[in-house]
Coordinates of N, CA and C and ligand atoms in Angstrom, one line a residue:
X5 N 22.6 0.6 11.3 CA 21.4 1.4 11.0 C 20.7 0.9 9.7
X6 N 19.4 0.5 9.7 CA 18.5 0.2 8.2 C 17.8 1.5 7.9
X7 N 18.2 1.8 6.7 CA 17.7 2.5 5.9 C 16.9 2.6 4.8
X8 N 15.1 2.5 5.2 CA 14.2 1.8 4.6 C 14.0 3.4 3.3
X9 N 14.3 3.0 2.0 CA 13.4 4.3 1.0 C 12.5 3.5 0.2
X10 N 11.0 4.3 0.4 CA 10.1 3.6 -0.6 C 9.8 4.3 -1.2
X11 N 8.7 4.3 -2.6 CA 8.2 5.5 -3.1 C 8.4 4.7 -4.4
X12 N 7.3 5.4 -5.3 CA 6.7 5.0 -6.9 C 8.1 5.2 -7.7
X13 N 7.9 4.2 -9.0 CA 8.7 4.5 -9.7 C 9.1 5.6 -10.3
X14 N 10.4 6.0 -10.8 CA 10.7 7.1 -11.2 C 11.1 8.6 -10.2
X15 N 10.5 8.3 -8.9 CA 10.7 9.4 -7.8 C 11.9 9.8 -7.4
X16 N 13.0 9.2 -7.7 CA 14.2 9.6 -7.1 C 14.4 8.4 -5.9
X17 N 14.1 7.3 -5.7 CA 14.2 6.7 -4.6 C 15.4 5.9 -4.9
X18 N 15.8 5.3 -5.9 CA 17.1 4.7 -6.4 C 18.3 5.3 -5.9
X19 N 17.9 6.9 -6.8 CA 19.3 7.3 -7.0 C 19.7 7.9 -5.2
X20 N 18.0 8.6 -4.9 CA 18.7 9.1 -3.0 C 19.2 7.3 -2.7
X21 N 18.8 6.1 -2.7 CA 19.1 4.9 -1.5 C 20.8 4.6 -2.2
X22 N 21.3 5.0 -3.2 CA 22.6 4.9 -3.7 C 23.7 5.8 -2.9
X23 N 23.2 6.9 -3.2 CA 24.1 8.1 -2.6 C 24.0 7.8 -1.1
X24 N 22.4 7.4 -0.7 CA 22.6 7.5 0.9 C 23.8 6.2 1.7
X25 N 24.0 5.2 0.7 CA 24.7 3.9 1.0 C 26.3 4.5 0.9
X26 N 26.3 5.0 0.0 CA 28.0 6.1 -0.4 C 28.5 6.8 0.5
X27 N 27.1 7.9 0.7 CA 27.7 8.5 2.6 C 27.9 7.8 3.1
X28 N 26.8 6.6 3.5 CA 26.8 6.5 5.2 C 27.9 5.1 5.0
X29 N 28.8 4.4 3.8 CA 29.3 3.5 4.3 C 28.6 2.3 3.9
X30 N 27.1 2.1 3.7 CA 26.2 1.1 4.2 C 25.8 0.4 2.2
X31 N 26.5 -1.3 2.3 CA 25.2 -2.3 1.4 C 24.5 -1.8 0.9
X32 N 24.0 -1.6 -0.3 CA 22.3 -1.0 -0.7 C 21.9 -2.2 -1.8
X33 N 20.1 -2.6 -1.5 CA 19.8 -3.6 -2.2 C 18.7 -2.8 -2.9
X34 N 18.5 -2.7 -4.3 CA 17.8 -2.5 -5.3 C 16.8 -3.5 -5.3
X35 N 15.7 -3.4 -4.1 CA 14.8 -4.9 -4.4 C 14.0 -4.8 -5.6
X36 N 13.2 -3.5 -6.4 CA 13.0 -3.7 -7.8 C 13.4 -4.3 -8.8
X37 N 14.7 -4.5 -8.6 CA 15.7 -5.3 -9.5 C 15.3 -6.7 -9.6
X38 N 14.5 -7.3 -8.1 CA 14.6 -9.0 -7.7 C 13.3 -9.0 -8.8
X39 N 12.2 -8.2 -8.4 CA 10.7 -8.3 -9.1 C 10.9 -8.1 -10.7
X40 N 11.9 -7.3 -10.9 CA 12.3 -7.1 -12.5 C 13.0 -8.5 -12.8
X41 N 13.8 -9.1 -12.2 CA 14.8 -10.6 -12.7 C 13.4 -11.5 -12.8
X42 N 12.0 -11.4 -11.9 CA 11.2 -12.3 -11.8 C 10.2 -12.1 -12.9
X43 N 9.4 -10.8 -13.3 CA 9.5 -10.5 -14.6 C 9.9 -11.1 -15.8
X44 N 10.8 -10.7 -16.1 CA 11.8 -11.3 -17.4 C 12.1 -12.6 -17.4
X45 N 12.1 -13.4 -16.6 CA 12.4 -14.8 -16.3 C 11.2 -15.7 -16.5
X46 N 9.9 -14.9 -16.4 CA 8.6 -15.4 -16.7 C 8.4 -15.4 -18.2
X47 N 9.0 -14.2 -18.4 CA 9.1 -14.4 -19.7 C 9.7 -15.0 -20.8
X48 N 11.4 -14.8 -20.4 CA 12.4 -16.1 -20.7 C 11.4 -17.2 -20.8
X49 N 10.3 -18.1 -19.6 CA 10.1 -19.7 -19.4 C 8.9 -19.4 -20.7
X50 N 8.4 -18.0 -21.0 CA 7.7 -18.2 -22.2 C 6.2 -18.5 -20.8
X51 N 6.1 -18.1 -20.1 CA 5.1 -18.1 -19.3 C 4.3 -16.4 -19.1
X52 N 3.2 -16.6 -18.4 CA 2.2 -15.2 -18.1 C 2.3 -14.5 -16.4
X53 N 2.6 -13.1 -17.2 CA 3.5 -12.4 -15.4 C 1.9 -12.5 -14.2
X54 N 0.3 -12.6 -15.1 CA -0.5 -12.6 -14.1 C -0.8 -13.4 -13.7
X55 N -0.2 -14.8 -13.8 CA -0.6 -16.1 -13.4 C 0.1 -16.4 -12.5
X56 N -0.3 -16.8 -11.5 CA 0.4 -16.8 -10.0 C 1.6 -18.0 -10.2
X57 N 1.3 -18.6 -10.8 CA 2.6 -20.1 -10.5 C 3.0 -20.2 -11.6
X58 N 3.0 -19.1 -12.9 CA 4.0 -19.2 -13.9 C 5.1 -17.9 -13.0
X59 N 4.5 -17.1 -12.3 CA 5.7 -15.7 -11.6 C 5.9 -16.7 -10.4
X60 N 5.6 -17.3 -9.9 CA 6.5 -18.2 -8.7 C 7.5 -19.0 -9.0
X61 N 7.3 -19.5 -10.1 CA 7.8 -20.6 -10.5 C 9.4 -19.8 -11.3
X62 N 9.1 -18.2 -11.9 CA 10.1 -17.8 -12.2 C 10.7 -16.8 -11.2
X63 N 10.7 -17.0 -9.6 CA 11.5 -16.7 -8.8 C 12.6 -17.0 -8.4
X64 N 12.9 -18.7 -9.3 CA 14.0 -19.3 -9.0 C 15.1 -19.1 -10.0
X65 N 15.2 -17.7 -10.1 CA 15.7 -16.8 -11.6 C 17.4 -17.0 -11.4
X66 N 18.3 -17.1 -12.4 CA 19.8 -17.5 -11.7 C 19.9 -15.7 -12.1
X67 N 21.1 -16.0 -10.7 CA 21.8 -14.5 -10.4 C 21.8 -13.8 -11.2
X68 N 22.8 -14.7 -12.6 CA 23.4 -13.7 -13.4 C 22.4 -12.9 -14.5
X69 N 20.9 -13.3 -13.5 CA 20.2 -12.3 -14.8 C 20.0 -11.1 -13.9
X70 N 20.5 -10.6 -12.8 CA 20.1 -9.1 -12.0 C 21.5 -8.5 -13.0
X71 N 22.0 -9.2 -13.6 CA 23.1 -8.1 -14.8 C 22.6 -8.0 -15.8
X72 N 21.8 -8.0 -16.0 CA 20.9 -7.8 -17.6 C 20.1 -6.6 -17.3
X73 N 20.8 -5.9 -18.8 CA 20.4 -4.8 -19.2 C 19.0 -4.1 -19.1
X74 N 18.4 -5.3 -19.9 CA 16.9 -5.3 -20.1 C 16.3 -5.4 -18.9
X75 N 16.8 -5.2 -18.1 CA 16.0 -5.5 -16.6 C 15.9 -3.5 -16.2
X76 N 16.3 -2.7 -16.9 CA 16.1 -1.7 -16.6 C 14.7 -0.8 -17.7
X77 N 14.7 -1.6 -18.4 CA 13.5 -1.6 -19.2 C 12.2 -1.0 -19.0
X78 N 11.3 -0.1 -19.9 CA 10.4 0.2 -19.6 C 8.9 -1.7 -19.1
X79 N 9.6 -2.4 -20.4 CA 8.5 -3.3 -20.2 C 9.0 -4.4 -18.7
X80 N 10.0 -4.7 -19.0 CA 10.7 -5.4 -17.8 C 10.0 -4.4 -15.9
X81 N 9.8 -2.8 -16.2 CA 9.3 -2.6 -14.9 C 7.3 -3.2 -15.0
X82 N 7.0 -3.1 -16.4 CA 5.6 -3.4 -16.2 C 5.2 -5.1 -15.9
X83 N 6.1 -5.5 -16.5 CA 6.0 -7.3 -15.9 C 6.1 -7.4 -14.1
X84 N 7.6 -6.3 -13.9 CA 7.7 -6.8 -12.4 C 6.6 -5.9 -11.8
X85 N 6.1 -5.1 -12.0 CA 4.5 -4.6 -11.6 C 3.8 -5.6 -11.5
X86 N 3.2 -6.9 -12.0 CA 2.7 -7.6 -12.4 C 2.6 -8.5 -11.6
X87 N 4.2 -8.8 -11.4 CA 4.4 -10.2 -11.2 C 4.1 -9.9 -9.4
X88 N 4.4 -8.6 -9.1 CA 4.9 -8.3 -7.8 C 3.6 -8.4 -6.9
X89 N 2.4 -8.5 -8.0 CA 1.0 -8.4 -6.8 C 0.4 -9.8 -6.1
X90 N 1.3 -10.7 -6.6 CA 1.4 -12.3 -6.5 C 1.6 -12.6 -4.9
X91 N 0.9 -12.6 -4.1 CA 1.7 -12.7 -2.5 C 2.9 -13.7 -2.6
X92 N 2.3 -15.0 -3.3 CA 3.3 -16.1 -3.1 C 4.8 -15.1 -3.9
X93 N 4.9 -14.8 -4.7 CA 5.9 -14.1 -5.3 C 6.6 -13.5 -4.3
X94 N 5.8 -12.7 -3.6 CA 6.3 -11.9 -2.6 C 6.7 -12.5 -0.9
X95 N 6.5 -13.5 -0.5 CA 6.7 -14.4 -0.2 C 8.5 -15.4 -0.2
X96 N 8.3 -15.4 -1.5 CA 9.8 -16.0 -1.7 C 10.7 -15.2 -2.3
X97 N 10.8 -13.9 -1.8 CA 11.9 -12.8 -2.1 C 11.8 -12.5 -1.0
X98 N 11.1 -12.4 0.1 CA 11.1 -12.1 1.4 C 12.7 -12.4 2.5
X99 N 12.7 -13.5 2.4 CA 13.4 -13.9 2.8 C 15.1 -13.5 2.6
X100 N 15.5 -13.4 1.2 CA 16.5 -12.9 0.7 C 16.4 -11.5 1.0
X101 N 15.7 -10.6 1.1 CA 15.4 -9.0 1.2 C 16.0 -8.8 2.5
X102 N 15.0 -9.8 3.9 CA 15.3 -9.6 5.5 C 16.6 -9.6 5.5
X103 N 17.2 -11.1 5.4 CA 18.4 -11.6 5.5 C 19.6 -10.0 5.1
X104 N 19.2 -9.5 4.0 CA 19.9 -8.3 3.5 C 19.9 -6.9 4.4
X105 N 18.7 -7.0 4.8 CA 18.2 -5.4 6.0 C 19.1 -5.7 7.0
X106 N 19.2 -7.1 8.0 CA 19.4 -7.3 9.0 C 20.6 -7.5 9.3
X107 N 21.4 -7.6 8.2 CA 22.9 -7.9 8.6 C 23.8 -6.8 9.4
X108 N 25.1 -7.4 9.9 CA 25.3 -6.7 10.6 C 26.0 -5.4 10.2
X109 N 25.7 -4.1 10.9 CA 26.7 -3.4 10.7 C 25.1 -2.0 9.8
X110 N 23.9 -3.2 9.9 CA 23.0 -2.2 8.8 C 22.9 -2.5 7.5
X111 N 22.3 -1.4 6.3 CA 22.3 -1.7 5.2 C 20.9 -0.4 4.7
X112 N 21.1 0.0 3.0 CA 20.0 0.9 2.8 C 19.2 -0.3 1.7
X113 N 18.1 0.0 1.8 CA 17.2 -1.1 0.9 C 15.9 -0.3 0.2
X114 N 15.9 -0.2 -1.3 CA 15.0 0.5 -1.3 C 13.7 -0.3 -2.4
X115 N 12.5 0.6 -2.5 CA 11.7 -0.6 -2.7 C 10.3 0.3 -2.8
X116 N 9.0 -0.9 -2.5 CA 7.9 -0.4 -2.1 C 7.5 -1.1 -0.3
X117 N 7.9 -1.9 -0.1 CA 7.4 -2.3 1.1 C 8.7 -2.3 2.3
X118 N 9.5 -1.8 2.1 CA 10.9 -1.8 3.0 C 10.3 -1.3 4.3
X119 N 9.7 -0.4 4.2 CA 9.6 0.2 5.8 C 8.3 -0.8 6.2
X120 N 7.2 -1.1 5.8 CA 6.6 -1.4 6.0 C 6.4 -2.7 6.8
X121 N 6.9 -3.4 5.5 CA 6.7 -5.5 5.3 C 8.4 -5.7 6.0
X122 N 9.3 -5.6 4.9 CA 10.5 -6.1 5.0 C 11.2 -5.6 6.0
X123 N 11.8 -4.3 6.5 CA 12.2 -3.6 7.7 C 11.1 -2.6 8.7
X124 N 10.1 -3.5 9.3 CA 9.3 -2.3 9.9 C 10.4 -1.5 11.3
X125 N 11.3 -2.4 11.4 CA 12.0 -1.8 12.2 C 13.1 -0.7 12.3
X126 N 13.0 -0.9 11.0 CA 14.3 0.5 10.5 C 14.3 1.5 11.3
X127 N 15.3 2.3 11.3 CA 15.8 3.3 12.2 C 15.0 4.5 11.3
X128 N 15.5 5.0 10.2 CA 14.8 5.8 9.3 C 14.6 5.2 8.4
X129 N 12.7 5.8 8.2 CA 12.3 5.3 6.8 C 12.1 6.5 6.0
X130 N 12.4 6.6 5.1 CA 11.9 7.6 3.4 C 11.0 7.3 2.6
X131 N 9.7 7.9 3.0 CA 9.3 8.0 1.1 C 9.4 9.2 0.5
X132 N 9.8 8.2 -0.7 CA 10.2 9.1 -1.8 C 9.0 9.4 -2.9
X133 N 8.7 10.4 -2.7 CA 7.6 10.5 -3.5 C 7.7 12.0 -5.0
X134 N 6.9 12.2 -6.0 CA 6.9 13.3 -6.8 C 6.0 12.9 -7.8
X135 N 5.5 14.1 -8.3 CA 3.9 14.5 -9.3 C 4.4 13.3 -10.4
X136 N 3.4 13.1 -11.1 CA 3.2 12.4 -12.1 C 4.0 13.0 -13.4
X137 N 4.1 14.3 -13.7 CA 4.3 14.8 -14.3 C 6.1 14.9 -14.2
X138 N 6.7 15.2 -12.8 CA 7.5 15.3 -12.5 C 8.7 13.8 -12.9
X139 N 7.8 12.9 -12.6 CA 8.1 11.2 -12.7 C 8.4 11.1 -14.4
X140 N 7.4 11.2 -14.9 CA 7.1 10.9 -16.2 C 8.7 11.8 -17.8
X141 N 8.5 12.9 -16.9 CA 10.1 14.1 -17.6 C 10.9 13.1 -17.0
X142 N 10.9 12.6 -16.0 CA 12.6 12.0 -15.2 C 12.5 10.8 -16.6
X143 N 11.9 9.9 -16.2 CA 11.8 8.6 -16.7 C 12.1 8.5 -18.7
X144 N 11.1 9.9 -19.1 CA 11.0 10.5 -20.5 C 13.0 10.1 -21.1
X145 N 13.6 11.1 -20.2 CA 15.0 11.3 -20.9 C 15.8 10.3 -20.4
X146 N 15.2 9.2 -19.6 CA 16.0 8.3 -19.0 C 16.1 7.0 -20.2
X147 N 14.6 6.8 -20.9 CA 14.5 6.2 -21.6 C 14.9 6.3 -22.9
X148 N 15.1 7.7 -23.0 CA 16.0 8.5 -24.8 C 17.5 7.8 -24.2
X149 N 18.0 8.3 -23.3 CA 19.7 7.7 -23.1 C 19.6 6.5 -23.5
X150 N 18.7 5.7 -23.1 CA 19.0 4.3 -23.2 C 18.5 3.8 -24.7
X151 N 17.9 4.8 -25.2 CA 17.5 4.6 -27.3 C 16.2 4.2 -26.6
X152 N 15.8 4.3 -26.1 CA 14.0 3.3 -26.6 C 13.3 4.4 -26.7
X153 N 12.2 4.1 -28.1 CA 11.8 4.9 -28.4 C 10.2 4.7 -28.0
X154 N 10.4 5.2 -26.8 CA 8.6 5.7 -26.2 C 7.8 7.4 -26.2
X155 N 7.0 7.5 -26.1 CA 6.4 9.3 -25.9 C 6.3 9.3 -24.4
X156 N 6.3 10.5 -24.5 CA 6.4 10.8 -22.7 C 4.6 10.9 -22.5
X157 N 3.5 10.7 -23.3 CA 1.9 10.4 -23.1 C 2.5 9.1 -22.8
X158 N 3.0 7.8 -23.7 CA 2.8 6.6 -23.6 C 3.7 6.7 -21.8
X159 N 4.5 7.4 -21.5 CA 5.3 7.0 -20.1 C 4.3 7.3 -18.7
X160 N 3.4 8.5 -19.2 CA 2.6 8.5 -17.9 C 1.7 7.9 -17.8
X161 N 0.9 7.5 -18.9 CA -0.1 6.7 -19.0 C 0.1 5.6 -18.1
X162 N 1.5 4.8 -18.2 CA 2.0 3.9 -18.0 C 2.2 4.3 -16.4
X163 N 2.9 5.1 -16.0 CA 3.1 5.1 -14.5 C 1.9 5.2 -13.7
X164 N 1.1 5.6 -14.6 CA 0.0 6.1 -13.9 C -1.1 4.4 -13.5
X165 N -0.7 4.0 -14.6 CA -1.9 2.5 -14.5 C -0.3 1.8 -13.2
X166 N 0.5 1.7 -13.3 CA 1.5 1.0 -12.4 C 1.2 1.6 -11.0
X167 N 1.3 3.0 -10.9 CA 0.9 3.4 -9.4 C -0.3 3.1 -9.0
X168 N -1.5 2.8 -9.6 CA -2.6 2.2 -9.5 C -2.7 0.9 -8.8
X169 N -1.9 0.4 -9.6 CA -1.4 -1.6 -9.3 C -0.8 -1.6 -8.0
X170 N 0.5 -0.8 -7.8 CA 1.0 -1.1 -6.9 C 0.4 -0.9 -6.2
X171 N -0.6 0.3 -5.8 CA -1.0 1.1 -5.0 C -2.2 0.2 -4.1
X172 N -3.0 0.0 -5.1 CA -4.7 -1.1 -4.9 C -3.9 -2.9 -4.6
X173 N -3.2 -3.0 -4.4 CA -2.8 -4.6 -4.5 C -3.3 -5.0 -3.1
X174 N -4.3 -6.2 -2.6 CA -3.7 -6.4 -1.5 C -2.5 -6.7 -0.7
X175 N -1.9 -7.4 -1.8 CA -0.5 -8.0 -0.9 C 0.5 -6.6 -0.8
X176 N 0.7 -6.1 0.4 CA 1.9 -5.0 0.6 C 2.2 -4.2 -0.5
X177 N 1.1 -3.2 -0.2 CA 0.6 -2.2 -1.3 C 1.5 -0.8 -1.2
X178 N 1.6 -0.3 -2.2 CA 2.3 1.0 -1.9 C 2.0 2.1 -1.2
X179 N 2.5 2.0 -0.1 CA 1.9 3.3 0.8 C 3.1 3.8 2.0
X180 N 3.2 4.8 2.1 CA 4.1 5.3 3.3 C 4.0 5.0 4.9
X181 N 4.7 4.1 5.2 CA 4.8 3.6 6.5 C 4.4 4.6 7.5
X182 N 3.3 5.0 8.5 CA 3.2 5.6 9.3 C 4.4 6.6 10.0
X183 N 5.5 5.9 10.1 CA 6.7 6.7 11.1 C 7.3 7.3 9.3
X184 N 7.1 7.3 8.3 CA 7.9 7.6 7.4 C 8.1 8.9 7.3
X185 N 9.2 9.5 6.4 CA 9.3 11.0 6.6 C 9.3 11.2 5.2
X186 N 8.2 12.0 4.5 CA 8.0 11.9 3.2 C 8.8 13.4 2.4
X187 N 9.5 12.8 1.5 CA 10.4 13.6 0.7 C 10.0 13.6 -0.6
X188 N 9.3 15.0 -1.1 CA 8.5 15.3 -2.5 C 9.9 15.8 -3.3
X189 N 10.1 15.0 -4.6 CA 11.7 15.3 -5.3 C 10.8 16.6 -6.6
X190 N 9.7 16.6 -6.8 CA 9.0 17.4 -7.5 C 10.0 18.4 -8.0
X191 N 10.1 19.2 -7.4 CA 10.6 20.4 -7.4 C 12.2 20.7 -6.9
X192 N 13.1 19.6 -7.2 CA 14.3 19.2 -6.5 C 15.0 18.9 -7.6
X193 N 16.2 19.2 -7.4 CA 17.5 18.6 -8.7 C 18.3 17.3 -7.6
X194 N 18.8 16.5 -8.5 CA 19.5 15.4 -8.0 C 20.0 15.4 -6.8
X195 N 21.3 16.6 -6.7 CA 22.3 16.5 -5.5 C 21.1 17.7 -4.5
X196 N 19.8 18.4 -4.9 CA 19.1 18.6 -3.5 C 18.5 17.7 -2.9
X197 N 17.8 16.3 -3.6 CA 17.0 15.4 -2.9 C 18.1 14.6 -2.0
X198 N 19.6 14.4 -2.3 CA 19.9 13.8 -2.2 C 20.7 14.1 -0.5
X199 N 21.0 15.9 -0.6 CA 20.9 17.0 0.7 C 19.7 16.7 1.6
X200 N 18.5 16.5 0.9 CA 17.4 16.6 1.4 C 17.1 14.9 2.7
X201 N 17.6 14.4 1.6 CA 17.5 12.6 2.3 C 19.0 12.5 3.5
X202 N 19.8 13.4 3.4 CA 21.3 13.0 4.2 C 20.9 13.9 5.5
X203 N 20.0 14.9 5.2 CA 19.3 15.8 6.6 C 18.6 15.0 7.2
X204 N 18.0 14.7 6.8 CA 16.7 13.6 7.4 C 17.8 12.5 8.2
X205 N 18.4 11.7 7.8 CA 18.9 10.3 7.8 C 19.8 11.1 9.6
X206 N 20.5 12.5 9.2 CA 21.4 12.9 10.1 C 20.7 13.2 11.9
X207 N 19.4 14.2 11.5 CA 18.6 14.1 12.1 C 18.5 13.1 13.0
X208 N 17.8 12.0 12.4 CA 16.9 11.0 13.0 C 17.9 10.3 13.7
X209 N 19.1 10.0 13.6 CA 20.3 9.2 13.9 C 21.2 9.8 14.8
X210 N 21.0 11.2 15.0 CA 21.3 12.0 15.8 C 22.7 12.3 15.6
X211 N 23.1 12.2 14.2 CA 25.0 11.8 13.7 C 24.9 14.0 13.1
Ligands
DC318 O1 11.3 0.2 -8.3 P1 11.0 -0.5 -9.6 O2 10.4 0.4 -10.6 O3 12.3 -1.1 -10.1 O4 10.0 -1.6 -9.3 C1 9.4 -2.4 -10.3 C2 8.1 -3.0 -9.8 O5 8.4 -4.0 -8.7 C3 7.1 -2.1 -9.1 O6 6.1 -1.7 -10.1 C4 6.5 -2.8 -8.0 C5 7.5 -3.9 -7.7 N1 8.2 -3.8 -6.4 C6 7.5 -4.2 -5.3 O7 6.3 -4.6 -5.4 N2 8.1 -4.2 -4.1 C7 9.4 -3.8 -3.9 N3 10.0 -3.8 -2.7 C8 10.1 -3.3 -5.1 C9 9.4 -3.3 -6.3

């Protein structure tokens, strides 16, 4: 079974495509993580995230930077925003993404284009979606744990110009796949969204 979750940053789509991999058994690929290593790697070469062949060129990122800290970063998500509207970029993570959906046995992959681009064939897809406001508190105390010192104005301002990007890009823009079954975490604590995503998944699978 592939288990496609998409949805804006900060929505709860991480933490449901984790727990849903824990139940069901199933690989989970953080592809944010690939666009964040591509990101930071642009940066490392001392190159610009809007320039199409300084962010292709840092696709060829070694492994051991998906263990870097800083990849969880407020600015590390605005670079891989950046870097991510590059088709060719998107392009050459494709391949690594499929290869990961399609293996055997299944897998949960979560993202912006899973259901769409990368798994249109998924069994069940999720978006994960919630308010600006809702996003912006998550993200607020997420970034106090980790000490960086941002305001929760500077965080939605910020989400707000990123959902924008993602949203308007031509290349595999952020949007809920037709067959998707959309999950608002708004108004939801952790272990309900995550009730909320194991009904759906049980449902559709008929388990
Ligand atoms: O989910 P995230 O915040 O880690 O994603 C960071 C950026 O990467 C996001 O702004 C858009 C991009 N992204 C994408 O374009 N496609 C994906 N499948 C995953 C992330």
């Amino acid at each position: 079974m592939i288990i496609a979750v998409d949805g804006p940053t900060a929505s709860g789509k991480g933490t449901i495509a984790r727990a849903l991999a824990a139940h069901y058994g199933l690989p989970h690929l953080d592809t944010g993580l690939l666009y964040r290593a591509v990101g930071r790697q642009v940066q490392l070469n001392g190159g610009d995230a809007n320039n199409p062949d300084d962010a292709l060129a840092a696709t060829t990122f070694d492994e051991s930077l998906l263990g870097d800290p800083e990849l969880r970063s407020e600015a590390a998500g605005g670079l891989a925003s950046r870097v991510s509207a590059h088709p060719a970029v998107r392009s050459a993570l494709f391949e690594r993404q499929r290869t990961f959906a399609t293996q055997q046995g299944g897998a949960v992959l979560d993202g912006r284009d899973i259901g769409t681009v990368i798994a249109p064939e998924a069994e069940v897809k999720l978006f994960v979606t919630a308010s600006v406001d809702a996003r912006s508190q998550r993200r607020y105390r997420e970034m106090q744990e980790r000490g960086e010192d941002v305001t929760l104005e500077t965080i939605a301002e910020d989400l707000r110009r990123r959902d924008e990007r993602d949203r308007t890009r031509p290349a595999a823009p952020l949007v809920p796949a037709p067959d998707a079954c959309i999950i608002d975490t708004s108004a939801l604590g952790r272990d309900e969204a995550i009730a909320a995503a194991i009904e759906v998944v049980d449902q559709i699978s008929g388990s």
